[in-house]
Short mmCIF file of N, CA, C and O and ligand atoms in Angstrom, two decimals:
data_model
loop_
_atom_site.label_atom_id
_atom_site.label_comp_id
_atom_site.label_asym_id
_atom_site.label_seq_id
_atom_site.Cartn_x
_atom_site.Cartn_y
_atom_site.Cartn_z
N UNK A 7 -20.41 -13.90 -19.78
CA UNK A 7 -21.10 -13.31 -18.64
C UNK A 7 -20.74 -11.82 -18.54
O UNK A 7 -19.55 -11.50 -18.49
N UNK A 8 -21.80 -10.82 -18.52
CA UNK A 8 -21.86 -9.44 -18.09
C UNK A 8 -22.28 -9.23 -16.85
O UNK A 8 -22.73 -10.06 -16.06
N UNK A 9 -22.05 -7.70 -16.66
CA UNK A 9 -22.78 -7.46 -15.06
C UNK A 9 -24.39 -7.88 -15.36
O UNK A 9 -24.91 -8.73 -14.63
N UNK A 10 -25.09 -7.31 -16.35
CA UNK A 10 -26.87 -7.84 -16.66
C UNK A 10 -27.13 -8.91 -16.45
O UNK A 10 -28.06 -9.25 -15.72
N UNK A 11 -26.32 -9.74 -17.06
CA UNK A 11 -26.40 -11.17 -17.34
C UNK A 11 -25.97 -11.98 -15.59
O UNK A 11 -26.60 -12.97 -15.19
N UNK A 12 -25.11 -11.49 -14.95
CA UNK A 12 -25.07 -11.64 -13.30
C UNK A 12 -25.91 -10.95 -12.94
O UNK A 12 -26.55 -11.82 -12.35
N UNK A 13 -26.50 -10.04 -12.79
CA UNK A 13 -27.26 -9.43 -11.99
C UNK A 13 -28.63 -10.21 -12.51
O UNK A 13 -29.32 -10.69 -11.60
N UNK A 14 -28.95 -10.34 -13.41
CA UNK A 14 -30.32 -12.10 -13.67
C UNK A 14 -30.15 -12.90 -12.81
O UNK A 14 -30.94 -13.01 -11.87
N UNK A 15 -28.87 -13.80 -12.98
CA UNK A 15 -28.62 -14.58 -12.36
C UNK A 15 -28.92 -14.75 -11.09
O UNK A 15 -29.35 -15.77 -10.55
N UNK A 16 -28.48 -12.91 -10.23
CA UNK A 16 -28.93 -13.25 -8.88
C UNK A 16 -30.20 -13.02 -8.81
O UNK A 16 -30.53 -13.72 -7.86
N UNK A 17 -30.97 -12.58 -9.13
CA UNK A 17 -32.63 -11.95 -9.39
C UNK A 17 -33.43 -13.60 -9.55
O UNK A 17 -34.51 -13.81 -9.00
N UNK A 18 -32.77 -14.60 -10.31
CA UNK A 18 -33.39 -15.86 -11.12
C UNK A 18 -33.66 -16.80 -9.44
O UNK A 18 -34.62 -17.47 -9.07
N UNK A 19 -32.18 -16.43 -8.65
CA UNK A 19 -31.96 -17.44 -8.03
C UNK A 19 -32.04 -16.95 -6.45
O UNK A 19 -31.23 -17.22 -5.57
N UNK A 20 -33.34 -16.09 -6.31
CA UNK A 20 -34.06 -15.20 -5.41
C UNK A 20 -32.54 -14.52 -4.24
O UNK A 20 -32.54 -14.73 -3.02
N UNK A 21 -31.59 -13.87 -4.85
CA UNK A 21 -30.86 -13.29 -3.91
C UNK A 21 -31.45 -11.98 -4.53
O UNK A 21 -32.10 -11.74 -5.55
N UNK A 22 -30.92 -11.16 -3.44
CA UNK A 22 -30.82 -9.80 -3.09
C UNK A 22 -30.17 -9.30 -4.25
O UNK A 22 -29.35 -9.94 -4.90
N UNK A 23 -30.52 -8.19 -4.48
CA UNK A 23 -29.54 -7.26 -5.66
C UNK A 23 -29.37 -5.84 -5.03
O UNK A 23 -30.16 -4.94 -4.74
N UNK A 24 -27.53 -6.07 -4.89
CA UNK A 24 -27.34 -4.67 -3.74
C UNK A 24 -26.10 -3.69 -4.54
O UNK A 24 -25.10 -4.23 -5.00
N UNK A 25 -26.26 -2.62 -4.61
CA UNK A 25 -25.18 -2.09 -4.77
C UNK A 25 -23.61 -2.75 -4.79
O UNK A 25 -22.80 -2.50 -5.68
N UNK A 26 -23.38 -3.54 -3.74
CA UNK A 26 -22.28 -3.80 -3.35
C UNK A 26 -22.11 -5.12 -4.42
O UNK A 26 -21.06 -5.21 -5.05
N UNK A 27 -22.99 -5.95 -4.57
CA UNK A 27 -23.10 -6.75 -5.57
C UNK A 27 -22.95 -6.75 -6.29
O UNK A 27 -22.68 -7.77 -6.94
N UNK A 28 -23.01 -5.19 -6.89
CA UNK A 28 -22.84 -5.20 -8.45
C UNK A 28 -21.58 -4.71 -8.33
O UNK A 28 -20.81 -5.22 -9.15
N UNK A 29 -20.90 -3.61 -7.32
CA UNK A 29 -19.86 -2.77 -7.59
C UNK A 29 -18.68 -4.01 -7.85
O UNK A 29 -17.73 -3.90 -8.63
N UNK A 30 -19.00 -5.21 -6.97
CA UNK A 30 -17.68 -6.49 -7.09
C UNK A 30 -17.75 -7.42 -8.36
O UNK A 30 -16.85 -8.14 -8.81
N UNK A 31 -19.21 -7.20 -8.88
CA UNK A 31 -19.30 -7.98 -10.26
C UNK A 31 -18.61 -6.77 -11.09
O UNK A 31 -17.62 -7.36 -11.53
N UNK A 32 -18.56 -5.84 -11.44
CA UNK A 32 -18.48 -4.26 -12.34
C UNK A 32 -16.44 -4.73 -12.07
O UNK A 32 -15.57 -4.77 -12.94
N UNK A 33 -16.33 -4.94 -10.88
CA UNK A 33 -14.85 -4.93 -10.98
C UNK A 33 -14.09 -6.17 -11.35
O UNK A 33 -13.05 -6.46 -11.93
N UNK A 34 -14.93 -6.67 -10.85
CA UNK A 34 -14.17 -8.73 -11.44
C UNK A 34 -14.20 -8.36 -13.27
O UNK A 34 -13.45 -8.80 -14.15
N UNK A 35 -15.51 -7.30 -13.38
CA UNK A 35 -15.54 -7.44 -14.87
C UNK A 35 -14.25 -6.73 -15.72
O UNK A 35 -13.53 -7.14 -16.63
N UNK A 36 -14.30 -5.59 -15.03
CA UNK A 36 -13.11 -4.47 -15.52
C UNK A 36 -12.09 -5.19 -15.48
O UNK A 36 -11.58 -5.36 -16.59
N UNK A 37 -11.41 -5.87 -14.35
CA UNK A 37 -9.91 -6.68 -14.78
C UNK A 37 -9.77 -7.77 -15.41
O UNK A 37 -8.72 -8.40 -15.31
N UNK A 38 -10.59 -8.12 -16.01
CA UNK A 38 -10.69 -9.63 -16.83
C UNK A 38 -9.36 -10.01 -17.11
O UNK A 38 -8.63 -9.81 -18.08
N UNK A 39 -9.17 -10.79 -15.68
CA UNK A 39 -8.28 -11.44 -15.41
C UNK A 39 -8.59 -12.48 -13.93
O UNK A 39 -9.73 -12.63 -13.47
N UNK A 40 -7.32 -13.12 -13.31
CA UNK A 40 -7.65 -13.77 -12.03
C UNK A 40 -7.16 -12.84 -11.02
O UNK A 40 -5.98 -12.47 -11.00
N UNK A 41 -8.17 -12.40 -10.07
CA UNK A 41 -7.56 -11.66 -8.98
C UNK A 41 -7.83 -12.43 -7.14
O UNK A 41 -8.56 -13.29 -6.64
N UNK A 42 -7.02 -11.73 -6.78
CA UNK A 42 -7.66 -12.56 -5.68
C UNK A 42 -8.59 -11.78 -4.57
O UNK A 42 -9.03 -10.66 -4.82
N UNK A 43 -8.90 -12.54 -3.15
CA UNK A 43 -10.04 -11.49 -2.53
C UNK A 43 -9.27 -10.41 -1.82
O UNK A 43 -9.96 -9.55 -1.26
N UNK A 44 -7.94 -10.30 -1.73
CA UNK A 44 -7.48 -9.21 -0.90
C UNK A 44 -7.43 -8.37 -1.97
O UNK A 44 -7.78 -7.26 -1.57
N UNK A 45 -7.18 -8.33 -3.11
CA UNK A 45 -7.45 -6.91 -4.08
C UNK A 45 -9.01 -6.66 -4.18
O UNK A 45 -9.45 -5.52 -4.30
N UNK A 46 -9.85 -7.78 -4.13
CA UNK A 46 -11.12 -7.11 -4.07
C UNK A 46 -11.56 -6.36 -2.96
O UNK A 46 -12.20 -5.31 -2.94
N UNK A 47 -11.06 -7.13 -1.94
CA UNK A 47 -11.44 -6.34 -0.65
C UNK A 47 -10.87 -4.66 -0.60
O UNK A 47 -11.53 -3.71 -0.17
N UNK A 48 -9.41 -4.62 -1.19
CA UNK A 48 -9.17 -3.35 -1.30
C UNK A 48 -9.59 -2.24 -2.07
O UNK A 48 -9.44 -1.05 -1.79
N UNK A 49 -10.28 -2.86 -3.31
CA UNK A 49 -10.65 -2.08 -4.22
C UNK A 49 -12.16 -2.00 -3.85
O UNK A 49 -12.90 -1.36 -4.59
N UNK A 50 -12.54 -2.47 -2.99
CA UNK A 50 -14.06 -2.45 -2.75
C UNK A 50 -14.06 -1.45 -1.01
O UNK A 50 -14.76 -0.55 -0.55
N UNK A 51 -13.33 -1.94 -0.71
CA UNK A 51 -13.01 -0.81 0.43
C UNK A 51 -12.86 0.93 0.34
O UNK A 51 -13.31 1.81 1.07
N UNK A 52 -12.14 0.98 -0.75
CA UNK A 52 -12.69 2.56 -1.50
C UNK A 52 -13.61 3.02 -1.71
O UNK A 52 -13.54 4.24 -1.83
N UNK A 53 -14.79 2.47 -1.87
CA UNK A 53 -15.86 2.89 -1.90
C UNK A 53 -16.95 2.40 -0.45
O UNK A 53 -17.79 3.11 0.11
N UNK A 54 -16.59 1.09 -0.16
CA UNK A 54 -17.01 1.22 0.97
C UNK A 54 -16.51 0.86 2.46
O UNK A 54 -16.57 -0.21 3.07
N UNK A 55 -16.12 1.82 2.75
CA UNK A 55 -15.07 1.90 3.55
C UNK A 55 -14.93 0.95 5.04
O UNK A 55 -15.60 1.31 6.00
N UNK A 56 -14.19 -0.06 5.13
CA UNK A 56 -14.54 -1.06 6.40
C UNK A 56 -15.45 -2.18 6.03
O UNK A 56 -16.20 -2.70 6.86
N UNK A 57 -15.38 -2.60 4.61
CA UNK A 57 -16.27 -3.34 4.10
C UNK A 57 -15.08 -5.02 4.82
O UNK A 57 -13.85 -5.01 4.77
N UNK A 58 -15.58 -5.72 5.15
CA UNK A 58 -14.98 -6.92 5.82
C UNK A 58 -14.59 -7.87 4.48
O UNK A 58 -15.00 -7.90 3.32
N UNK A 59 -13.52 -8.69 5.27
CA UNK A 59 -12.89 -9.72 4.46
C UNK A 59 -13.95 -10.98 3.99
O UNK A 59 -13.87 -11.68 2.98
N UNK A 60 -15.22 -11.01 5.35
CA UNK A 60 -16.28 -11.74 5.19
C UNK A 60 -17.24 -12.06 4.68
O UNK A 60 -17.82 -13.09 4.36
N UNK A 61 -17.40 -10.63 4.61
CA UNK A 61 -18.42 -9.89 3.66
C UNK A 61 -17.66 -10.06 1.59
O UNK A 61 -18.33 -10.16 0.56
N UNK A 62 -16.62 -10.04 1.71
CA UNK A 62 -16.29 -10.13 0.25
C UNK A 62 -16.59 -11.63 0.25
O UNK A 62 -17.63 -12.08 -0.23
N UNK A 63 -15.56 -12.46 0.84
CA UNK A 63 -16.00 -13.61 0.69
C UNK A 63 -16.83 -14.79 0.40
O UNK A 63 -16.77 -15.75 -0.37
N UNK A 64 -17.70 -14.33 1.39
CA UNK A 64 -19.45 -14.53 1.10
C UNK A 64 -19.88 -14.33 -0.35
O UNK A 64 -20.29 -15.28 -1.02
N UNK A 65 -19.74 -12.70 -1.00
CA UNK A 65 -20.20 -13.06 -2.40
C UNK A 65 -19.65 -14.04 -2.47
O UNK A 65 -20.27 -15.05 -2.11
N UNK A 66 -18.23 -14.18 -2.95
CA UNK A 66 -17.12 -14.76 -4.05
C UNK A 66 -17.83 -15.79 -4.11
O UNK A 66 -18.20 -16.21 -5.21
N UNK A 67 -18.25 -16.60 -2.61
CA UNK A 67 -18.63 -17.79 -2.60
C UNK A 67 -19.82 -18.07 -3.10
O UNK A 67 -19.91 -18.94 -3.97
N UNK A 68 -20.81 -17.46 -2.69
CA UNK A 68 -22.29 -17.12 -3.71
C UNK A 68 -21.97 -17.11 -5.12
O UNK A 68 -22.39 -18.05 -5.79
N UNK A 69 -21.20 -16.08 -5.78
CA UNK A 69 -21.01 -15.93 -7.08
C UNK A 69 -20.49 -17.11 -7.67
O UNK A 69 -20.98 -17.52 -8.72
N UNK A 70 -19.33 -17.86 -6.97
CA UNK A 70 -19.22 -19.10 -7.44
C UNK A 70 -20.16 -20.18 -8.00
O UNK A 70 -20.18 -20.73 -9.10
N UNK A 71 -20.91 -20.31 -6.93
CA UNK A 71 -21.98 -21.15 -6.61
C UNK A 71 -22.68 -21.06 -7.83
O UNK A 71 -22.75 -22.04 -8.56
N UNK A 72 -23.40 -19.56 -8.24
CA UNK A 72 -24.02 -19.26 -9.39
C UNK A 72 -23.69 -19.50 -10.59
O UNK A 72 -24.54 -19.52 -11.49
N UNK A 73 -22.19 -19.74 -10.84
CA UNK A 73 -21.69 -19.96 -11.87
C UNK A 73 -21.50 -18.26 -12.99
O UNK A 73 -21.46 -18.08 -14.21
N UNK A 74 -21.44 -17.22 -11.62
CA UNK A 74 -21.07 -16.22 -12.21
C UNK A 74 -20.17 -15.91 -12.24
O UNK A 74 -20.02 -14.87 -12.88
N UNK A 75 -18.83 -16.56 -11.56
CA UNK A 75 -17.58 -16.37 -11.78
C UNK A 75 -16.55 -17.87 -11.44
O UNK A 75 -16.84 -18.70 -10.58
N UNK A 76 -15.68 -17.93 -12.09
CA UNK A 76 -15.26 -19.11 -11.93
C UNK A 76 -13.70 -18.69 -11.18
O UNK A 76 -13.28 -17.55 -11.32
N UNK A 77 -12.94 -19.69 -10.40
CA UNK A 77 -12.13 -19.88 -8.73
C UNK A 77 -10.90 -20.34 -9.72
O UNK A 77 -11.14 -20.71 -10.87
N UNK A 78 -9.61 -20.29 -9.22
CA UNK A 78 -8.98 -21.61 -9.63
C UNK A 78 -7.75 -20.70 -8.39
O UNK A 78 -7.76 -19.77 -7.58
N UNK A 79 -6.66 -21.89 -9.05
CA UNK A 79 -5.19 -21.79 -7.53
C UNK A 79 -4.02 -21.13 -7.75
O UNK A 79 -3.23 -21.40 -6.85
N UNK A 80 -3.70 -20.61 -8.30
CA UNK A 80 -1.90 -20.26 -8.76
C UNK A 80 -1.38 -19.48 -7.40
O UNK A 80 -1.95 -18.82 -6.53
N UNK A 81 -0.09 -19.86 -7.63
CA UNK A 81 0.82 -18.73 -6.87
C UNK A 81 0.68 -19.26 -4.96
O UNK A 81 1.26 -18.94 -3.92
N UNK A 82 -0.78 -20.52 -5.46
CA UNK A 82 -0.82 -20.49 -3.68
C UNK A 82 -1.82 -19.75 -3.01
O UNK A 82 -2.10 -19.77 -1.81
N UNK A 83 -2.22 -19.24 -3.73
CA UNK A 83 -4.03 -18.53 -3.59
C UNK A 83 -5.25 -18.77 -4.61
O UNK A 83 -5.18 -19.23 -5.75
N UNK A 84 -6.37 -18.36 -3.91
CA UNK A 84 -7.27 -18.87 -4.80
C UNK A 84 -7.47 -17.43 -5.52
O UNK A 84 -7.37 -16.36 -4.92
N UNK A 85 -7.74 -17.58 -6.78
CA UNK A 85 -8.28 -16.30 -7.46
C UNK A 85 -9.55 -16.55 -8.19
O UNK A 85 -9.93 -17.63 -8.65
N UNK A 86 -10.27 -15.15 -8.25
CA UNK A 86 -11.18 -15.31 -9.10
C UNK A 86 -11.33 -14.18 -10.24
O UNK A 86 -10.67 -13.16 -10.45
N UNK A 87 -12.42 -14.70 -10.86
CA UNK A 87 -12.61 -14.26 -12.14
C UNK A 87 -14.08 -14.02 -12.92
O UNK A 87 -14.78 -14.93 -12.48
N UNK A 88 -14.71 -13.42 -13.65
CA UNK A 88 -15.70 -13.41 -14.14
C UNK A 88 -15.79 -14.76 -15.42
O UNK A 88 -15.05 -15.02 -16.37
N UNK A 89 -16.74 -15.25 -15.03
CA UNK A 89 -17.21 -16.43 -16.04
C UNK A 89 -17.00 -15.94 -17.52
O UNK A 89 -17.61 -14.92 -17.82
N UNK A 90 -16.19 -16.53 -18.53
CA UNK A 90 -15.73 -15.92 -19.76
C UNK A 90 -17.07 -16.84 -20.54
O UNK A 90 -17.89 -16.00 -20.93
N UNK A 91 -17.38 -17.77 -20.77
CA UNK A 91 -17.80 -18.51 -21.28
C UNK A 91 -19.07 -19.62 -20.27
O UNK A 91 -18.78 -19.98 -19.13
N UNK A 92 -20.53 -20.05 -21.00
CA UNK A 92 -21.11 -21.09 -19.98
C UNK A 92 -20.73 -22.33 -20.72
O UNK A 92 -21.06 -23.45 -20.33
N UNK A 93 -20.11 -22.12 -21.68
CA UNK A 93 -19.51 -23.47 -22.07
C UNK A 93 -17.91 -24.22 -21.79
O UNK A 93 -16.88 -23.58 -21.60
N UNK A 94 -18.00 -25.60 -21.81
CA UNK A 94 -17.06 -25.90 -21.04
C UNK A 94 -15.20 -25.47 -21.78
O UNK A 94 -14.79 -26.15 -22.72
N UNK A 95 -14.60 -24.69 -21.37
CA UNK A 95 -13.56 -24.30 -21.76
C UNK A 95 -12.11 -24.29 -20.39
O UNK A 95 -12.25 -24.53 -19.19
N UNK A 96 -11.10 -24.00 -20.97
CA UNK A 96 -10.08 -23.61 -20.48
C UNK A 96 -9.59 -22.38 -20.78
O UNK A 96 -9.83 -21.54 -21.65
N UNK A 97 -8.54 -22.51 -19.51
CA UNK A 97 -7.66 -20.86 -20.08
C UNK A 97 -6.39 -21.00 -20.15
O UNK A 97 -5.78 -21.99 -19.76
N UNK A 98 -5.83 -19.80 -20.78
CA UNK A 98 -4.40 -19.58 -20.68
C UNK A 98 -4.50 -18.56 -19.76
O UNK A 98 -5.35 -17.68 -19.64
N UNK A 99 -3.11 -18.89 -18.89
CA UNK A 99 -3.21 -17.74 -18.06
C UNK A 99 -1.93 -17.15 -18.35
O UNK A 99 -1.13 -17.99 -18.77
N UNK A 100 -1.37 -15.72 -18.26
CA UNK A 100 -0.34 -14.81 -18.78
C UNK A 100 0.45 -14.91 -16.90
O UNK A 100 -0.04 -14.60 -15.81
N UNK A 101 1.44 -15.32 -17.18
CA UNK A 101 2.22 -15.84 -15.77
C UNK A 101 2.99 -14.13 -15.44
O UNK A 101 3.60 -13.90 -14.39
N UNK A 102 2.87 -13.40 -16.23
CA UNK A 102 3.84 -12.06 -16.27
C UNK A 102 2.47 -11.20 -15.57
O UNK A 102 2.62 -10.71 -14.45
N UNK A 103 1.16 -11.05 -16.30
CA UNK A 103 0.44 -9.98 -16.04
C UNK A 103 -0.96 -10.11 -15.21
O UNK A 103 -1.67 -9.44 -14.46
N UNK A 104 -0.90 -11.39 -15.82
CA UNK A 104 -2.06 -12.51 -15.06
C UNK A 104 -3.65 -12.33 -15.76
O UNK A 104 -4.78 -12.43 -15.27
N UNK A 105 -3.18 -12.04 -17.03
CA UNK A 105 -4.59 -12.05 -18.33
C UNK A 105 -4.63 -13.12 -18.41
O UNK A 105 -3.86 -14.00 -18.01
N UNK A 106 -5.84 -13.15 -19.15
CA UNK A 106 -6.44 -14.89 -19.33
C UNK A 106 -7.17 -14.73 -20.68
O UNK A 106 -7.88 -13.82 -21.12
N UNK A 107 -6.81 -15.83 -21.18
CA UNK A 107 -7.37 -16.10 -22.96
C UNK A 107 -8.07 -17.24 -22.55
O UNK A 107 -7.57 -18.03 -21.75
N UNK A 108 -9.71 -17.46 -23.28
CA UNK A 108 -10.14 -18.92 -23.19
C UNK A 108 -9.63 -19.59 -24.05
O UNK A 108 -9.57 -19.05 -25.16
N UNK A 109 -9.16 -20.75 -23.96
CA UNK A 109 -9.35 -21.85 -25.18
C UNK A 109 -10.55 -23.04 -24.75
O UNK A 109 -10.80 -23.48 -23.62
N UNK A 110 -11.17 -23.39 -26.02
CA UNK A 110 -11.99 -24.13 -26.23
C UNK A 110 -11.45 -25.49 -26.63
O UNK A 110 -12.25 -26.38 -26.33
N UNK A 111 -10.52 -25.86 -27.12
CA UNK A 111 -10.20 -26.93 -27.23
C UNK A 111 -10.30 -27.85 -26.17
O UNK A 111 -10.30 -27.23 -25.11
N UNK A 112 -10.39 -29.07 -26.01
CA UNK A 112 -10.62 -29.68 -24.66
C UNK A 112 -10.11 -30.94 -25.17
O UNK A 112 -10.60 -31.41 -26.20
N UNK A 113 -8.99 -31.66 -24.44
CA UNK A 113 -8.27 -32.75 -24.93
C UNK A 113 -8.39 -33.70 -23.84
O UNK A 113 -7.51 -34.41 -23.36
N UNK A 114 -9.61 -33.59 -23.53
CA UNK A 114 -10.08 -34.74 -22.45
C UNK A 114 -9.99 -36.33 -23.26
O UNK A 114 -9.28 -37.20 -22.76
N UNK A 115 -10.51 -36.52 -24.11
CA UNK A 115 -10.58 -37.86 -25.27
C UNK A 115 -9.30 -38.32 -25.09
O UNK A 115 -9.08 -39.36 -24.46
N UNK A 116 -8.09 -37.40 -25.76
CA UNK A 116 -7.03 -38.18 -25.77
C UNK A 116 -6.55 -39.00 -24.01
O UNK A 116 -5.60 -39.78 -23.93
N UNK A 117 -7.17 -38.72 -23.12
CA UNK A 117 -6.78 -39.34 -21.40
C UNK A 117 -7.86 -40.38 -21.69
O UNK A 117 -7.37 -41.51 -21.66
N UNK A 118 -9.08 -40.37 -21.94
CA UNK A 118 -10.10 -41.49 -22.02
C UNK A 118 -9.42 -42.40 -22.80
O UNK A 118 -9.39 -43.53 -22.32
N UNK A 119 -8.99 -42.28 -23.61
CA UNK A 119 -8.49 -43.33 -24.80
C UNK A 119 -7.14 -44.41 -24.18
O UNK A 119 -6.88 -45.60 -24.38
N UNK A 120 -6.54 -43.45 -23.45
CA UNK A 120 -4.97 -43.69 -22.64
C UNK A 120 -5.38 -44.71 -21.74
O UNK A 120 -4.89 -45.82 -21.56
N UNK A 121 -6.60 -44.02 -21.07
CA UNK A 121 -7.02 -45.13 -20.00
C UNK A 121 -8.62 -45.17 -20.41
O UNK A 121 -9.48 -44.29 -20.38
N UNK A 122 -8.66 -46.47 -20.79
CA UNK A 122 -10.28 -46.81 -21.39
C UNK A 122 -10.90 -47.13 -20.11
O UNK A 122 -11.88 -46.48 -19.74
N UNK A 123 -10.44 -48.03 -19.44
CA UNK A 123 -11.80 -48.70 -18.19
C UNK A 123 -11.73 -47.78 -16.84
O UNK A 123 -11.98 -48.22 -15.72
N UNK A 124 -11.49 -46.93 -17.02
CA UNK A 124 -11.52 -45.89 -15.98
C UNK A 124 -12.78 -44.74 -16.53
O UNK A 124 -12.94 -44.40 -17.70
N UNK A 125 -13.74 -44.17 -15.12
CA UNK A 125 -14.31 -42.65 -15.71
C UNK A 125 -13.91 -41.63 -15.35
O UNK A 125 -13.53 -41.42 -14.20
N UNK A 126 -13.94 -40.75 -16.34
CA UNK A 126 -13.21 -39.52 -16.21
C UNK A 126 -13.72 -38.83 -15.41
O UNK A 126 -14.27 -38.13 -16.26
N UNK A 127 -14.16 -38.22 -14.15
CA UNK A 127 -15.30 -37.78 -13.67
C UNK A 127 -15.17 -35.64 -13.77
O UNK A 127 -16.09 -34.81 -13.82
N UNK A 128 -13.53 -35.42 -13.75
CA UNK A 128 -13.90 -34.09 -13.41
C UNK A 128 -12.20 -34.22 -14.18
O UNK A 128 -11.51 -35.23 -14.24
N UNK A 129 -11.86 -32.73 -14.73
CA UNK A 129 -10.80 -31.84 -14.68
C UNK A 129 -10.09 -30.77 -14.72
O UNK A 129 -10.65 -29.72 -15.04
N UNK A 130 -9.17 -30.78 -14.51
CA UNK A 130 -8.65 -29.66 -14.78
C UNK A 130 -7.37 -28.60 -15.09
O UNK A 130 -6.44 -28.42 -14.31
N UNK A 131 -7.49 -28.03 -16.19
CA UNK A 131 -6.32 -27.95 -17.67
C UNK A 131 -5.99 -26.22 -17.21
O UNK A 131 -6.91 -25.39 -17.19
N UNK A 132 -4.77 -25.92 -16.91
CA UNK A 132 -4.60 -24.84 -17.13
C UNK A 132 -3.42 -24.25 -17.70
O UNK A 132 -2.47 -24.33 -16.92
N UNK A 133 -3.08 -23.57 -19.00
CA UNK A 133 -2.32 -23.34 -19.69
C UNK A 133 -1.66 -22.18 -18.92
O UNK A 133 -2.44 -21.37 -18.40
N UNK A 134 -0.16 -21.96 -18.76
CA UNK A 134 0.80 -20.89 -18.15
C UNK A 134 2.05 -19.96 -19.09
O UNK A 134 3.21 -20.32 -19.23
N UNK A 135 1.74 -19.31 -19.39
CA UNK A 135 3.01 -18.89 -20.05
C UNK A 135 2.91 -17.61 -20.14
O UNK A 135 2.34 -17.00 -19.23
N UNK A 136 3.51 -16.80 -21.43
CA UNK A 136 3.97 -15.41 -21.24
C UNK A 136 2.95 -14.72 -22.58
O UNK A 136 3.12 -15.25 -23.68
N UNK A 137 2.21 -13.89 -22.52
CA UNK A 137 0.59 -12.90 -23.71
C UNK A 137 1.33 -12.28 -24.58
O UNK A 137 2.33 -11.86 -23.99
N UNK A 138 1.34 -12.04 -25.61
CA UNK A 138 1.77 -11.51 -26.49
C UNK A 138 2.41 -10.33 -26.34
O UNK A 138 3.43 -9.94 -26.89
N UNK A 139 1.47 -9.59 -25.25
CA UNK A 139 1.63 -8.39 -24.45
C UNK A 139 3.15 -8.03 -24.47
O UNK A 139 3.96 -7.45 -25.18
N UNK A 140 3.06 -8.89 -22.95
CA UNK A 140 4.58 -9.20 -22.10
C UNK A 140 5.70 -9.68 -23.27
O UNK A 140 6.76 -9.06 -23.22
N UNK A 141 5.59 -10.56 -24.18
CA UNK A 141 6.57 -11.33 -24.92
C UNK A 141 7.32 -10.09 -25.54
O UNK A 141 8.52 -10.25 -25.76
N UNK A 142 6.55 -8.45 -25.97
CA UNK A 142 7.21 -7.42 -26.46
C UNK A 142 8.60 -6.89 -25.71
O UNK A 142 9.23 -5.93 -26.17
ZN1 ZN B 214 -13.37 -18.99 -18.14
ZN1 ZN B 215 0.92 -10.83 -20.01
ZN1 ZN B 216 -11.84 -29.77 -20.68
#
């Protein structure tokens, strides 16, 4: 996912296409990583000044929805992120800097197999450790 490729998305799925829309997609894009909404709110507050906690939110939650950025929990907050992939993947997340690598591997089979008469309906895998980066 790019800003083009979100900014379709909202165009496909009759929302509005606003400045402010793009400036929070342009920045989820630049840190490709998990951030949460009080850095967006702050970094979006620089430019528009008194922009509300509500008002960010609202996207996040829209953008979710769209499947233009994907949510998850660490630390005790929710963070988000720009959609790396529309296929189904995981991440590693860098516990030092808070980068994120996809992996594609998906070891859902080996839990189906563990437990056969059960359905798997949903999950979710998230790898934690230290990026090559940080390990220097
Ligand atoms: Zn992803
Ligand atoms: Zn790192
Ligand atoms: Zn999976």
């Amino acid at each position: 996912m790019n800003i083009n490729e979100a900014i379709a998305t909202l165009k496909e799925n009759g929302h509005k296409y606003t400045d402010k829309r793009r400036d929070m997609i342009a920045l989820l894009q630049d840190s490709n990583k998990y951030i949460n909404a009080k850095m967006i709110q702050q970094e979006m507050n620089k430019k528009y000044p008194g922009i509300s906690f509500d008002t960010v939110y609202r996207n996040l939650h829209l953008f979710t929805e769209l499947n233009i950025i994907e949510s998850t929990e660490f630390d005790g907050e929710k963070k988000f992120r720009l959609s790396c992939s529309t296929h189904h993947h995981h991440h590693f997340i860098c516990e030092s800097c808070g980068e994120t690598q996809v992996v594609h591997h998906c070891p859902i089979d080996i839990f189906q197999t563990e437990l056969p008469d059960v359905e798997i309906k949903r999950h979710k895998i998230e790898l934690y450790g230290i990026c090559e980066k940080c390990k220097k």
